[in-house]
Short mmCIF file of N, CA, C and O in Angstrom, two decimals:
data_model
loop_
_atom_site.label_atom_id
_atom_site.label_comp_id
_atom_site.label_asym_id
_atom_site.label_seq_id
_atom_site.Cartn_x
_atom_site.Cartn_y
_atom_site.Cartn_z
N MET A 1 154.52 93.43 -170.78
CA MET A 1 156.13 93.96 -170.05
C MET A 1 156.99 93.17 -170.79
O MET A 1 157.09 91.38 -170.87
N THR A 2 157.94 93.33 -171.97
CA THR A 2 158.80 92.64 -171.69
C THR A 2 160.03 92.57 -171.21
O THR A 2 160.53 92.64 -170.34
N HIS A 3 160.51 90.87 -171.34
CA HIS A 3 161.20 89.91 -170.18
C HIS A 3 162.71 89.60 -171.17
O HIS A 3 161.93 89.31 -172.31
N PRO A 4 163.86 89.57 -170.38
CA PRO A 4 164.54 89.16 -171.01
C PRO A 4 164.51 87.30 -171.88
O PRO A 4 163.67 86.81 -171.22
N THR A 5 164.89 86.91 -173.22
CA THR A 5 164.58 86.04 -173.64
C THR A 5 165.74 84.90 -172.90
O THR A 5 166.92 85.40 -172.30
N ALA A 6 165.50 83.31 -173.42
CA ALA A 6 166.65 82.13 -173.07
C ALA A 6 167.87 82.34 -173.57
O ALA A 6 169.05 82.33 -173.28
N ALA A 7 168.13 83.15 -174.70
CA ALA A 7 169.04 83.41 -175.31
C ALA A 7 170.19 84.80 -174.85
O ALA A 7 170.87 84.90 -174.16
N GLU A 8 169.27 85.69 -173.89
CA GLU A 8 169.70 86.86 -173.13
C GLU A 8 169.99 86.45 -171.90
O GLU A 8 171.70 86.61 -171.76
N ILE A 9 169.54 85.91 -171.74
CA ILE A 9 169.65 84.79 -169.95
C ILE A 9 171.74 83.94 -169.96
O ILE A 9 171.90 83.72 -169.31
N ALA A 10 171.03 83.24 -171.32
CA ALA A 10 172.07 82.11 -171.13
C ALA A 10 173.62 83.01 -171.71
O ALA A 10 174.90 83.18 -171.30
N ALA A 11 173.50 84.76 -172.44
CA ALA A 11 174.49 85.41 -172.45
C ALA A 11 175.14 86.16 -171.43
O ALA A 11 176.42 86.31 -171.15
N ARG A 12 174.07 86.58 -169.99
CA ARG A 12 174.05 86.99 -169.34
C ARG A 12 175.12 85.93 -168.20
O ARG A 12 176.65 86.00 -167.48
N ILE A 13 174.18 84.46 -168.03
CA ILE A 13 175.44 83.89 -167.48
C ILE A 13 177.21 83.29 -168.42
O ILE A 13 177.95 83.18 -167.11
N GLU A 14 177.43 83.17 -169.45
CA GLU A 14 178.43 83.19 -170.23
C GLU A 14 178.99 84.58 -169.11
O GLU A 14 180.16 84.15 -169.10
N ASP A 15 178.85 85.71 -169.61
CA ASP A 15 179.75 86.88 -169.41
C ASP A 15 180.08 86.25 -167.70
O ASP A 15 180.90 86.76 -167.63
N LEU A 16 178.65 86.13 -166.92
CA LEU A 16 179.14 86.31 -165.25
C LEU A 16 180.36 85.53 -164.80
O LEU A 16 181.09 84.92 -164.06
N TYR A 17 180.50 84.01 -166.00
CA TYR A 17 180.78 82.82 -165.59
C TYR A 17 181.87 82.83 -166.59
O TYR A 17 182.89 81.84 -165.58
N GLY A 18 181.95 83.38 -167.59
CA GLY A 18 183.23 83.28 -168.53
C GLY A 18 183.69 82.36 -169.09
O GLY A 18 184.97 82.15 -169.68
N THR A 19 183.06 81.70 -169.35
CA THR A 19 182.99 80.62 -170.24
C THR A 19 181.50 80.10 -170.90
O THR A 19 180.18 80.87 -170.55
N GLU A 20 181.79 79.57 -171.92
CA GLU A 20 179.95 79.24 -172.54
C GLU A 20 179.22 78.03 -171.67
O GLU A 20 179.65 77.02 -170.78
N LEU A 21 177.68 78.15 -171.98
CA LEU A 21 177.08 77.14 -171.88
C LEU A 21 177.26 76.40 -171.25
O LEU A 21 177.08 75.69 -170.69
N SER A 22 177.51 75.22 -172.53
CA SER A 22 178.08 73.97 -172.53
C SER A 22 178.48 73.83 -171.48
O SER A 22 179.14 72.51 -171.08
N GLU A 23 179.75 74.31 -171.70
CA GLU A 23 181.44 74.29 -170.35
C GLU A 23 180.90 74.33 -169.59
O GLU A 23 180.37 73.26 -168.32
N LEU A 24 178.97 75.12 -169.05
CA LEU A 24 179.15 75.55 -167.54
C LEU A 24 178.27 74.35 -166.86
O LEU A 24 178.35 74.07 -165.73
N GLU A 25 177.39 73.69 -168.07
CA GLU A 25 176.56 72.97 -167.97
C GLU A 25 177.01 71.30 -167.80
O GLU A 25 176.90 71.07 -166.39
N ALA A 26 177.70 71.55 -168.19
CA ALA A 26 179.40 70.02 -167.80
C ALA A 26 180.18 69.98 -166.77
O ALA A 26 179.68 68.88 -165.82
N TYR A 27 180.31 71.02 -166.07
CA TYR A 27 180.73 71.54 -165.01
C TYR A 27 180.25 71.47 -163.92
O TYR A 27 180.39 70.68 -162.86
N ALA A 28 178.48 71.89 -163.85
CA ALA A 28 177.65 71.78 -163.19
C ALA A 28 177.32 70.11 -162.64
O ALA A 28 177.18 69.88 -161.36
N ARG A 29 177.50 69.61 -163.71
CA ARG A 29 177.23 68.46 -163.67
C ARG A 29 178.41 67.44 -162.46
O ARG A 29 177.74 66.47 -161.59
N ASP A 30 179.26 68.08 -162.59
CA ASP A 30 179.97 67.39 -161.35
C ASP A 30 180.26 67.64 -160.10
O ASP A 30 180.92 67.76 -159.12
N GLN A 31 179.69 68.96 -160.21
CA GLN A 31 179.44 69.82 -158.50
C GLN A 31 178.02 69.65 -158.22
O GLN A 31 177.15 69.22 -158.41
N ALA A 32 178.25 70.12 -156.79
CA ALA A 32 176.85 70.20 -155.81
C ALA A 32 176.50 70.61 -156.25
O ALA A 32 176.78 71.98 -156.77
N PRO A 33 174.78 70.83 -156.00
CA PRO A 33 174.35 71.76 -156.23
C PRO A 33 174.25 73.10 -155.67
O PRO A 33 174.63 72.92 -154.92
N GLY A 34 174.44 74.26 -156.26
CA GLY A 34 175.03 75.46 -155.96
C GLY A 34 173.82 76.03 -156.69
O GLY A 34 172.99 76.15 -157.74
N MET A 35 174.38 77.89 -156.94
CA MET A 35 173.90 79.03 -158.06
C MET A 35 174.51 78.67 -159.52
O MET A 35 173.12 78.80 -159.91
N LEU A 36 175.33 78.07 -159.57
CA LEU A 36 175.61 77.88 -161.25
C LEU A 36 173.91 76.96 -161.59
O LEU A 36 173.27 77.35 -162.79
N ALA A 37 173.86 75.87 -160.69
CA ALA A 37 173.19 74.94 -161.19
C ALA A 37 171.86 75.49 -161.12
O ALA A 37 170.77 74.97 -162.45
N ALA A 38 170.89 76.04 -160.13
CA ALA A 38 170.28 76.57 -160.02
C ALA A 38 169.70 77.94 -161.20
O ALA A 38 168.70 77.62 -161.83
N LEU A 39 170.99 78.61 -162.22
CA LEU A 39 170.94 79.59 -162.91
C LEU A 39 170.64 78.61 -164.01
O LEU A 39 169.59 79.26 -165.05
N LEU A 40 171.53 77.44 -164.49
CA LEU A 40 170.87 76.75 -166.01
C LEU A 40 169.17 76.21 -165.81
O LEU A 40 169.17 76.13 -166.65
N GLY A 41 169.76 75.54 -164.18
CA GLY A 41 167.75 75.10 -164.55
C GLY A 41 166.79 75.76 -164.92
O GLY A 41 165.71 75.73 -165.92
N SER A 42 167.09 77.21 -164.37
CA SER A 42 166.23 78.38 -164.45
C SER A 42 166.10 78.29 -166.12
O SER A 42 165.25 78.81 -167.11
N HIS A 43 167.58 78.93 -166.54
CA HIS A 43 167.77 79.07 -168.45
C HIS A 43 166.87 78.23 -168.89
O HIS A 43 166.72 78.25 -170.17
N ARG A 44 167.01 76.57 -168.86
CA ARG A 44 166.46 75.54 -169.75
C ARG A 44 164.92 75.42 -168.84
O ARG A 44 164.46 75.69 -170.17
N THR A 45 164.17 75.53 -168.17
CA THR A 45 162.75 75.87 -167.80
C THR A 45 162.58 77.25 -168.98
O THR A 45 161.42 77.18 -169.50
N LEU A 46 162.77 78.27 -168.76
CA LEU A 46 162.74 79.23 -169.70
C LEU A 46 162.80 78.93 -171.32
O LEU A 46 161.61 79.02 -172.30
N ALA A 47 164.01 78.09 -171.38
CA ALA A 47 163.88 77.71 -172.93
C ALA A 47 162.40 77.25 -173.41
O ALA A 47 162.08 77.47 -174.21
N LEU A 48 162.60 75.84 -173.22
CA LEU A 48 160.93 75.11 -172.13
C LEU A 48 160.08 76.00 -172.79
O LEU A 48 159.21 75.27 -173.56
N ALA A 49 159.63 76.93 -171.85
CA ALA A 49 158.79 77.31 -172.04
C ALA A 49 158.53 78.38 -173.30
O ALA A 49 157.58 78.29 -174.00
N GLU A 50 159.56 79.03 -174.07
CA GLU A 50 159.75 79.50 -174.87
C GLU A 50 159.28 78.75 -175.81
O GLU A 50 158.88 79.37 -176.73
N GLN A 51 159.95 77.30 -176.65
CA GLN A 51 159.69 76.49 -177.03
C GLN A 51 158.37 76.02 -177.08
O GLN A 51 157.24 75.73 -178.58
N SER A 52 157.69 76.00 -175.81
CA SER A 52 156.12 75.74 -175.90
C SER A 52 155.26 76.99 -176.57
O SER A 52 154.45 76.24 -176.75
N ILE A 53 155.61 78.58 -175.70
CA ILE A 53 154.83 79.67 -176.52
C ILE A 53 154.30 79.23 -178.21
O ILE A 53 153.39 79.55 -178.62
N THR A 54 155.96 78.78 -178.23
CA THR A 54 155.40 78.69 -180.04
C THR A 54 155.02 77.80 -180.82
O THR A 54 153.95 77.78 -181.30
N ALA A 55 154.78 77.08 -180.15
CA ALA A 55 153.78 75.09 -180.37
C ALA A 55 152.41 75.88 -179.77
O ALA A 55 152.37 75.55 -181.07
N GLN A 56 152.59 76.07 -178.82
CA GLN A 56 150.91 76.72 -178.87
C GLN A 56 150.28 77.47 -179.48
O GLN A 56 149.22 77.43 -179.87
N ARG A 57 151.31 78.68 -179.87
CA ARG A 57 150.51 79.48 -180.61
C ARG A 57 150.37 79.15 -182.19
O ARG A 57 149.38 79.36 -182.51
N GLU A 58 151.25 78.72 -182.73
CA GLU A 58 151.35 77.89 -184.04
C GLU A 58 150.31 76.77 -184.56
O GLU A 58 148.95 77.10 -184.79
N ARG A 59 149.55 75.80 -182.68
CA ARG A 59 148.86 74.88 -183.15
C ARG A 59 147.40 75.78 -183.02
O ARG A 59 146.31 75.30 -184.15
N LEU A 60 147.33 76.75 -182.48
CA LEU A 60 146.40 77.76 -181.82
C LEU A 60 145.92 78.41 -183.20
O LEU A 60 144.30 78.60 -183.46
N GLN A 61 146.98 78.84 -184.10
CA GLN A 61 146.21 79.70 -185.12
C GLN A 61 145.84 78.36 -186.24
O GLN A 61 145.29 78.81 -187.03
N HIS A 62 147.11 77.03 -185.92
CA HIS A 62 145.76 76.13 -186.77
C HIS A 62 144.36 76.13 -186.68
O HIS A 62 143.50 75.98 -187.91
N LEU A 63 143.83 75.96 -185.63
CA LEU A 63 143.12 75.21 -185.01
C LEU A 63 142.17 76.71 -184.90
O LEU A 63 140.59 76.62 -185.24
N THR A 64 142.20 77.65 -185.14
CA THR A 64 141.20 79.00 -185.75
C THR A 64 141.35 79.37 -186.94
O THR A 64 140.40 80.53 -187.36
N ARG A 65 142.12 78.93 -188.12
CA ARG A 65 142.16 79.20 -189.47
C ARG A 65 140.56 79.75 -189.90
O ARG A 65 139.96 79.15 -189.23
N PRO A 66 140.46 80.55 -190.65
CA PRO A 66 138.85 81.42 -191.03
C PRO A 66 138.60 80.65 -192.07
O PRO A 66 137.39 79.99 -191.66
N GLU A 67 139.46 79.44 -192.45
CA GLU A 67 138.21 78.76 -193.34
C GLU A 67 137.39 77.20 -192.62
O GLU A 67 137.21 76.47 -193.16
N ARG A 68 137.95 76.69 -191.03
CA ARG A 68 138.02 75.61 -190.63
C ARG A 68 136.64 75.98 -189.77
O ARG A 68 136.07 76.88 -189.38
N GLN A 69 135.80 74.97 -189.05
CA GLN A 69 134.47 75.17 -189.36
C GLN A 69 134.85 74.83 -187.52
O GLN A 69 136.11 73.71 -187.04
N ILE A 70 134.01 75.23 -187.00
CA ILE A 70 135.04 75.48 -185.32
C ILE A 70 132.84 75.02 -184.47
O ILE A 70 132.30 75.60 -184.55
N GLY A 71 133.34 73.22 -184.11
CA GLY A 71 132.28 72.99 -183.53
C GLY A 71 132.62 72.69 -182.16
O GLY A 71 133.92 73.03 -181.87
N ALA A 72 131.70 71.74 -181.22
CA ALA A 72 131.72 71.43 -179.91
C ALA A 72 132.98 70.60 -179.91
O ALA A 72 133.89 71.44 -178.88
N HIS A 73 133.72 69.92 -180.45
CA HIS A 73 134.64 68.96 -180.66
C HIS A 73 136.20 70.10 -180.60
O HIS A 73 136.80 69.42 -179.95
N GLU A 74 136.01 70.64 -181.66
CA GLU A 74 136.99 71.61 -182.14
C GLU A 74 137.56 73.14 -180.94
O GLU A 74 138.25 73.46 -180.69
N VAL A 75 135.90 73.16 -180.14
CA VAL A 75 136.46 74.08 -179.00
C VAL A 75 137.08 73.39 -177.34
O VAL A 75 138.19 74.69 -177.01
N SER A 76 136.92 72.19 -177.56
CA SER A 76 137.63 71.84 -176.50
C SER A 76 139.42 71.92 -176.94
O SER A 76 140.14 72.11 -175.94
N HIS A 77 139.52 71.54 -177.68
CA HIS A 77 140.96 71.82 -178.54
C HIS A 77 141.32 73.20 -178.52
O HIS A 77 143.11 73.45 -177.37
N ILE A 78 140.20 74.29 -179.33
CA ILE A 78 140.98 75.81 -178.45
C ILE A 78 140.78 75.66 -177.08
O ILE A 78 142.46 76.47 -177.04
N LEU A 79 140.43 75.42 -176.35
CA LEU A 79 140.32 75.82 -175.18
C LEU A 79 141.70 75.07 -174.45
O LEU A 79 142.29 76.20 -173.43
N ASP A 80 142.05 74.26 -174.51
CA ASP A 80 143.03 73.27 -174.46
C ASP A 80 144.30 73.78 -174.56
O ASP A 80 145.64 74.13 -174.15
N CYS A 81 144.38 74.53 -175.82
CA CYS A 81 145.67 75.22 -176.44
C CYS A 81 145.77 76.04 -175.85
O CYS A 81 147.02 77.07 -175.41
N ALA A 82 144.57 76.96 -175.48
CA ALA A 82 144.34 78.22 -175.04
C ALA A 82 145.24 78.09 -173.27
O ALA A 82 146.09 79.11 -173.04
N ARG A 83 144.72 77.52 -172.99
CA ARG A 83 145.30 77.48 -171.57
C ARG A 83 146.68 76.53 -171.16
O ARG A 83 147.52 77.12 -170.96
N ARG A 84 147.04 75.83 -172.53
CA ARG A 84 148.99 75.66 -172.26
C ARG A 84 149.26 76.40 -173.05
O ARG A 84 150.53 77.38 -172.25
N LEU A 85 148.87 77.34 -173.36
CA LEU A 85 149.48 78.93 -173.76
C LEU A 85 149.86 79.63 -172.72
O LEU A 85 150.68 80.29 -172.33
N ALA A 86 148.51 79.63 -171.97
CA ALA A 86 148.32 80.73 -170.99
C ALA A 86 149.44 80.12 -169.79
O ALA A 86 150.57 81.24 -169.53
N GLU A 87 149.47 78.69 -169.71
CA GLU A 87 150.66 78.39 -168.93
C GLU A 87 152.00 78.53 -169.26
O GLU A 87 152.84 78.90 -168.01
N ALA A 88 152.47 78.45 -170.42
CA ALA A 88 153.51 78.82 -170.66
C ALA A 88 154.19 79.95 -170.26
O ALA A 88 155.20 80.28 -170.38
N VAL A 89 153.37 81.07 -170.94
CA VAL A 89 153.52 82.53 -170.50
C VAL A 89 153.55 82.27 -169.60
O VAL A 89 154.97 83.41 -169.15
N ALA A 90 153.17 81.82 -168.26
CA ALA A 90 153.21 82.38 -166.67
C ALA A 90 154.87 81.63 -166.11
O ALA A 90 155.13 82.51 -165.44
N VAL A 91 155.03 80.97 -167.01
CA VAL A 91 156.32 80.03 -166.83
C VAL A 91 157.75 80.76 -167.01
O VAL A 91 158.22 80.83 -166.50
N ARG A 92 157.37 81.25 -168.25
CA ARG A 92 158.03 82.07 -168.99
C ARG A 92 158.77 83.44 -168.33
O ARG A 92 159.45 83.65 -168.46
N ASP A 93 157.44 84.08 -167.90
CA ASP A 93 157.69 84.98 -167.39
C ASP A 93 158.36 84.83 -165.45
O ASP A 93 158.66 85.87 -165.58
N THR A 94 157.58 84.07 -165.30
CA THR A 94 158.40 83.99 -163.83
C THR A 94 159.85 83.77 -164.12
O THR A 94 160.83 84.07 -163.05
N GLN A 95 160.27 82.36 -164.36
CA GLN A 95 161.25 81.89 -164.75
C GLN A 95 162.44 83.11 -165.03
O GLN A 95 163.56 83.46 -164.75
N ALA A 96 161.84 84.07 -166.13
CA ALA A 96 162.14 84.87 -166.48
C ALA A 96 162.89 86.05 -165.69
O ALA A 96 164.48 87.14 -165.41
N THR A 97 162.15 86.38 -164.75
CA THR A 97 161.94 87.59 -163.39
C THR A 97 163.14 87.00 -162.81
O THR A 97 163.60 87.96 -162.70
N THR A 98 162.83 85.88 -162.23
CA THR A 98 163.90 85.28 -161.46
C THR A 98 165.22 85.52 -161.72
O THR A 98 166.09 85.65 -160.88
N ALA A 99 165.45 84.64 -162.89
CA ALA A 99 166.80 84.53 -163.84
C ALA A 99 167.50 86.13 -163.41
O ALA A 99 168.66 85.94 -163.11
N SER A 100 166.68 86.98 -164.07
CA SER A 100 167.36 88.57 -164.46
C SER A 100 167.39 88.98 -162.86
O SER A 100 168.19 89.16 -162.91
N ALA A 101 166.93 88.70 -162.02
CA ALA A 101 167.11 89.37 -160.82
C ALA A 101 168.48 88.78 -159.91
O ALA A 101 168.61 89.64 -159.27
N VAL A 102 168.57 87.34 -160.09
CA VAL A 102 169.44 87.01 -159.52
C VAL A 102 171.29 87.22 -160.46
O VAL A 102 171.56 87.62 -159.48
N LEU A 103 170.62 87.50 -161.73
CA LEU A 103 171.42 87.54 -162.49
C LEU A 103 172.25 89.15 -161.92
O LEU A 103 173.27 89.20 -162.12
N ARG A 104 171.34 89.97 -162.10
CA ARG A 104 171.61 91.25 -161.30
C ARG A 104 172.15 91.49 -159.78
O ARG A 104 173.07 92.76 -159.70
N SER A 105 172.06 90.64 -159.33
CA SER A 105 172.63 90.95 -157.90
C SER A 105 174.00 90.29 -157.62
O SER A 105 174.44 89.86 -156.53
N LEU A 106 174.22 89.33 -158.90
CA LEU A 106 175.58 88.77 -158.97
C LEU A 106 176.26 89.63 -159.43
O LEU A 106 175.95 90.78 -160.33
N GLY A 107 177.87 89.34 -159.22
CA GLY A 107 179.00 90.07 -160.11
C GLY A 107 180.16 89.41 -160.11
O GLY A 107 180.52 88.58 -159.29
N ARG A 108 180.60 89.46 -161.59
CA ARG A 108 181.58 88.33 -161.75
C ARG A 108 183.14 89.24 -160.91
O ARG A 108 183.20 89.96 -160.53
N ALA A 109 183.73 88.26 -160.03
CA ALA A 109 184.75 88.49 -159.37
C ALA A 109 185.84 89.04 -160.17
O ALA A 109 186.39 88.17 -160.97
N PRO A 110 186.66 89.50 -159.54
CA PRO A 110 188.24 90.14 -160.05
C PRO A 110 189.11 88.71 -160.09
O PRO A 110 189.04 87.91 -159.11
N ALA A 111 189.40 88.91 -161.18
CA ALA A 111 190.55 87.75 -161.21
C ALA A 111 191.70 87.98 -160.42
O ALA A 111 192.01 88.75 -159.48
N PRO A 112 192.64 86.83 -159.74
CA PRO A 112 193.27 87.14 -158.53
C PRO A 112 194.44 87.83 -159.28
O PRO A 112 194.05 87.02 -160.11
N GLU A 113 194.68 88.04 -157.60
CA GLU A 113 196.22 88.64 -158.71
C GLU A 113 197.62 87.91 -158.72
O GLU A 113 197.63 87.24 -157.54
N PRO A 114 198.47 88.01 -159.46
CA PRO A 114 199.27 87.09 -159.40
C PRO A 114 200.23 87.18 -158.14
O PRO A 114 200.56 88.47 -157.70
N PRO A 115 200.97 86.04 -157.23
CA PRO A 115 201.54 86.29 -156.29
C PRO A 115 202.86 87.53 -156.52
O PRO A 115 203.30 87.76 -157.97
N THR A 116 203.57 88.32 -155.90
CA THR A 116 204.24 89.35 -155.83
C THR A 116 205.63 88.97 -155.83
O THR A 116 205.72 87.76 -155.13
N THR A 117 207.15 88.87 -156.52
CA THR A 117 208.23 87.74 -156.02
C THR A 117 208.47 89.14 -155.60
O THR A 117 209.97 89.02 -155.76
N SER A 118 208.54 90.35 -154.93
CA SER A 118 209.33 90.95 -154.33
C SER A 118 210.38 90.27 -152.86
O SER A 118 209.31 89.71 -152.28
N ALA A 119 211.14 90.70 -152.96
CA ALA A 119 211.81 90.31 -151.50
C ALA A 119 210.79 90.85 -150.47
O ALA A 119 210.29 91.88 -150.14
N ALA A 120 211.37 89.93 -149.55
CA ALA A 120 210.68 90.35 -148.05
C ALA A 120 211.23 90.83 -146.58
O ALA A 120 212.14 91.77 -147.41
N VAL A 121 210.46 92.21 -147.07
CA VAL A 121 210.87 93.25 -145.96
C VAL A 121 211.43 92.60 -144.90
O VAL A 121 211.42 92.26 -143.91
N PRO A 122 212.98 93.33 -144.58
CA PRO A 122 213.75 92.63 -142.83
C PRO A 122 213.25 93.30 -142.10
O PRO A 122 212.31 94.27 -141.66
N LEU A 123 213.37 92.31 -141.16
CA LEU A 123 212.26 92.77 -139.65
C LEU A 123 213.32 93.75 -139.34
O LEU A 123 215.01 93.52 -139.31
N PRO A 124 213.06 94.04 -138.01
CA PRO A 124 214.41 95.49 -137.65
C PRO A 124 214.49 94.51 -136.50
O PRO A 124 214.42 93.74 -135.60
N ALA A 125 216.14 94.86 -136.40
CA ALA A 125 216.71 94.13 -135.74
C ALA A 125 216.24 94.62 -133.79
O ALA A 125 215.63 95.88 -133.54
N PRO A 126 216.61 93.59 -133.08
CA PRO A 126 216.09 93.46 -132.40
C PRO A 126 216.78 94.35 -131.47
O PRO A 126 217.89 95.18 -131.34
N PRO A 127 216.10 95.25 -129.74
CA PRO A 127 217.20 96.90 -129.54
C PRO A 127 217.97 96.05 -128.52
O PRO A 127 217.99 95.40 -127.69
N VAL A 128 219.13 96.97 -128.16
CA VAL A 128 220.33 96.57 -127.64
C VAL A 128 220.37 96.93 -126.26
O VAL A 128 219.72 98.48 -126.40
N PRO A 129 220.26 96.56 -125.35
CA PRO A 129 220.54 97.44 -124.08
C PRO A 129 221.46 98.39 -124.05
O PRO A 129 222.56 98.56 -124.18
N ALA A 130 220.78 99.25 -123.56
CA ALA A 130 221.60 100.87 -123.17
C ALA A 130 222.56 100.44 -121.73
O ALA A 130 222.53 99.43 -121.24
N ALA A 131 223.49 101.20 -122.12
CA ALA A 131 224.57 100.82 -121.03
C ALA A 131 224.76 102.35 -120.06
O ALA A 131 223.94 103.25 -120.19
N SER A 132 224.75 101.28 -118.56
CA SER A 132 224.36 101.85 -117.82
C SER A 132 225.43 102.97 -117.23
O SER A 132 226.19 102.75 -116.64
N PRO A 133 225.02 104.43 -116.98
CA PRO A 133 225.94 105.41 -116.29
C PRO A 133 226.34 104.96 -114.93
O PRO A 133 227.35 105.27 -114.86
N ALA A 134 225.73 104.07 -114.04
CA ALA A 134 226.13 103.75 -113.42
C ALA A 134 227.55 102.30 -112.80
O ALA A 134 227.40 101.95 -114.06
N PRO A 135 228.60 102.94 -112.58
CA PRO A 135 229.25 101.96 -112.59
C PRO A 135 229.22 100.79 -112.46
O PRO A 135 228.41 100.88 -111.10
N SER A 136 229.58 99.59 -112.04
CA SER A 136 228.86 98.29 -111.63
C SER A 136 230.43 97.87 -110.83
O SER A 136 231.04 98.18 -110.12
N ARG A 137 229.39 97.07 -109.66
CA ARG A 137 230.48 97.20 -108.54
C ARG A 137 230.49 95.38 -108.74
O ARG A 137 231.01 94.56 -109.31
#
């Protein structure tokens, strides 16, 4: 199953909020926790998980090179690396799924319309009492 990458999630956040991620992060630091802070946190966790996947995969490839001898000592390192790789993949999948679902549920609010400068509609005049046909005394 293909999940969106951290770069794709960042682009969606930028599109939703209409500004760059770095500006959004600076803005979110000064605000109470909310949806923006949650999305940015999810993006950071996703990016870290992707970095960890890359690092652990490279380490695992190094540990299992064909010319390397694998003994009892190396096996523990291989198992630890594989465990860390599996954890990073699980974090990436969870964060990507969650962030993507939240972004799909949100929509960019339309820009507020400028106030109109048209003249106010005049109020109707109050009714005039009707003249009575009967003579007054």
